[in-house]
Amino acid sequence: MKKSKLLFLSVFLITAVMLSACASDDNEGESTNRDTEQNKEIEHETGKVVNKNVKQDNAASLKEGIEKVLTSLQELKETVKSSPNDVEKINKEGKALSESWEPIEKKVEKRNAGAYENIEESLYPLIAEAQKEKPDINNVKQLIEEVTNKLNQFKEKLSSS
């Protein structure tokens, strides 16, 4: 008799614990639903549905990436100006420029294919020239200015959208 009471009590406690765990999962689902309602998707004029928060996060990370590329460009510009004969340093800055562009390249292309092509028209020749054994310094300077202007224009478009 004692064993059956003990068994009944054990089963009762296990069932109570399981039911309370299920109840807490339901509450989590309700809070998730509320979060989803707060982050409702909006429909743009183009008919695409985009989550407001995701779009803002992508624009912010894209702007940060553009700033990194602009910083790399500035460092290359300073190196070319102060040490035009230091090929090793120019090569290093050219590689750093390429590495700073790589993480945002697809984001830029996805955001605006035309701007992406426009930027890369000058960017890839700059990277290639900066990594040559004997870079043409005048060409590097010209390409730095072109890429800087194109990136700044793209950044302004991002800010206005």
Coordinates of C-alpha atoms in Angstrom, one line a residue:
M1 CA 0.0 0.0 0.0
K2 CA 2.8 2.4 0.9
K3 CA 4.5 1.6 -2.4
S4 CA 1.4 2.4 -4.5
K5 CA 1.0 5.7 -2.6
L6 CA 4.7 6.5 -3.2
L7 CA 4.3 5.6 -6.9
F8 CA 1.1 7.7 -7.2
L9 CA 2.8 10.7 -5.6
S10 CA 5.9 10.3 -7.9
V11 CA 3.7 10.2 -11.0
F12 CA 1.7 13.1 -9.8
L13 CA 4.8 15.3 -9.2
I14 CA 6.3 14.4 -12.6
T15 CA 3.0 15.2 -14.3
A16 CA 2.8 18.5 -12.4
V17 CA 6.3 19.5 -13.4
M18 CA 5.7 18.6 -17.1
L19 CA 2.5 20.6 -17.2
S20 CA 4.1 23.6 -15.6
A21 CA 6.9 23.4 -18.2
C22 CA 4.4 23.3 -21.1
A23 CA 2.6 26.3 -19.6
S24 CA 5.8 28.3 -19.6
D25 CA 6.4 27.5 -23.2
D26 CA 3.0 28.8 -24.1
N27 CA 3.8 32.1 -22.4
E28 CA 7.0 32.4 -24.4
G29 CA 5.0 31.9 -27.5
E30 CA 2.7 34.7 -26.6
S31 CA 5.6 37.1 -26.0
T32 CA 7.2 36.1 -29.3
N33 CA 3.9 36.8 -31.0
R34 CA 3.8 40.2 -29.4
D35 CA 7.3 40.9 -30.6
T36 CA 6.4 39.9 -34.1
E37 CA 3.4 42.2 -34.0
Q38 CA 5.6 45.0 -32.8
N39 CA 8.0 44.4 -35.7
K40 CA 5.3 44.1 -38.4
E41 CA 6.4 44.0 -41.9
I42 CA 5.7 46.9 -44.1
E43 CA 5.1 46.9 -47.8
H44 CA 7.0 49.3 -50.0
E45 CA 5.9 51.0 -53.2
T46 CA 7.8 48.3 -55.1
G47 CA 5.6 45.6 -53.6
K48 CA 8.4 44.0 -51.6
V49 CA 7.8 43.2 -48.0
V50 CA 10.7 44.1 -45.8
N51 CA 11.0 44.0 -42.0
K52 CA 11.7 47.6 -40.8
N53 CA 14.3 46.5 -38.2
V54 CA 16.2 44.2 -40.7
K55 CA 16.4 47.0 -43.3
Q56 CA 17.7 49.5 -40.7
D57 CA 20.3 47.0 -39.4
N58 CA 21.5 46.2 -43.0
A59 CA 21.8 49.9 -43.8
A60 CA 23.7 50.5 -40.6
S61 CA 26.1 47.7 -41.2
L62 CA 26.5 48.7 -44.8
K63 CA 27.4 52.3 -43.8
E64 CA 29.9 50.9 -41.3
G65 CA 31.5 48.8 -44.0
I66 CA 31.6 51.8 -46.4
E67 CA 33.4 53.8 -43.7
K68 CA 36.0 51.1 -43.3
V69 CA 36.6 51.1 -47.1
L70 CA 36.8 54.9 -47.0
T71 CA 39.3 54.6 -44.2
S72 CA 41.4 52.2 -46.2
L73 CA 41.3 54.5 -49.2
Q74 CA 42.5 57.4 -47.0
E75 CA 45.3 55.3 -45.6
L76 CA 46.4 54.4 -49.2
K77 CA 46.1 58.0 -50.2
E78 CA 48.4 59.1 -47.4
T79 CA 50.9 56.4 -48.1
V80 CA 51.0 57.3 -51.8
K81 CA 51.5 61.0 -50.9
S82 CA 54.1 60.5 -48.1
S83 CA 55.9 57.4 -49.4
P84 CA 55.4 57.1 -53.2
N85 CA 58.5 54.9 -53.5
D86 CA 57.5 52.5 -50.7
V87 CA 56.1 49.8 -53.0
E88 CA 55.8 47.3 -50.1
K89 CA 53.6 49.7 -48.1
I90 CA 51.5 50.6 -51.1
N91 CA 51.0 46.9 -51.9
K92 CA 50.0 46.3 -48.2
E93 CA 47.5 49.2 -48.3
G94 CA 46.1 47.8 -51.6
K95 CA 45.5 44.5 -50.0
A96 CA 43.9 46.1 -47.0
L97 CA 41.5 48.0 -49.3
S98 CA 40.5 44.7 -51.0
E99 CA 39.9 43.1 -47.6
S100 CA 37.8 46.0 -46.4
W101 CA 35.6 45.9 -49.5
E102 CA 35.1 42.1 -49.5
P103 CA 32.6 41.9 -46.6
I104 CA 30.2 44.6 -48.0
E105 CA 30.6 43.8 -51.7
K106 CA 27.5 41.6 -52.0
K107 CA 25.4 43.9 -49.8
V108 CA 26.2 46.9 -52.1
E109 CA 25.4 44.8 -55.2
K110 CA 22.1 43.7 -53.6
R111 CA 21.2 47.2 -52.5
N112 CA 22.0 48.9 -55.8
A113 CA 23.4 47.0 -58.7
G114 CA 24.1 50.1 -60.8
A115 CA 26.1 51.8 -58.0
Y116 CA 27.9 48.6 -57.4
E117 CA 29.1 48.4 -61.0
N118 CA 30.0 52.1 -60.9
I119 CA 32.1 51.7 -57.8
E120 CA 33.9 48.5 -59.1
E121 CA 34.7 50.2 -62.4
S122 CA 37.3 52.2 -60.4
L123 CA 37.9 50.0 -57.3
Y124 CA 39.2 46.9 -59.0
P125 CA 41.7 48.7 -61.2
L126 CA 42.8 50.6 -58.1
I127 CA 43.4 47.4 -56.1
A128 CA 45.2 45.8 -59.0
E129 CA 47.4 48.9 -59.6
A130 CA 48.2 49.2 -55.9
Q131 CA 49.4 45.6 -55.7
K132 CA 51.7 45.8 -58.7
E133 CA 55.5 45.5 -58.3
K134 CA 55.8 49.0 -59.8
P135 CA 52.4 50.8 -59.3
D136 CA 51.7 53.9 -61.4
I137 CA 51.4 56.5 -58.6
N138 CA 49.5 59.0 -60.8
N139 CA 47.0 56.4 -61.8
V140 CA 46.6 55.2 -58.1
K141 CA 46.0 58.8 -57.0
Q142 CA 43.3 59.3 -59.7
L143 CA 41.6 56.0 -58.9
I144 CA 41.6 56.8 -55.2
E145 CA 39.7 60.1 -55.9
E146 CA 37.2 58.3 -58.2
V147 CA 36.5 55.5 -55.8
T148 CA 36.2 57.9 -52.8
N149 CA 33.7 60.1 -54.7
K150 CA 31.6 57.1 -55.8
L151 CA 31.5 55.6 -52.3
N152 CA 30.5 58.9 -50.8
Q153 CA 27.7 59.3 -53.3
F154 CA 26.5 55.8 -52.5
K155 CA 26.7 56.5 -48.8
E156 CA 24.6 59.7 -49.3
K157 CA 22.0 57.7 -51.2
L158 CA 21.9 55.2 -48.3
S159 CA 21.3 58.0 -45.8
S160 CA 18.5 59.5 -47.8
S161 CA 16.6 56.2 -48.2

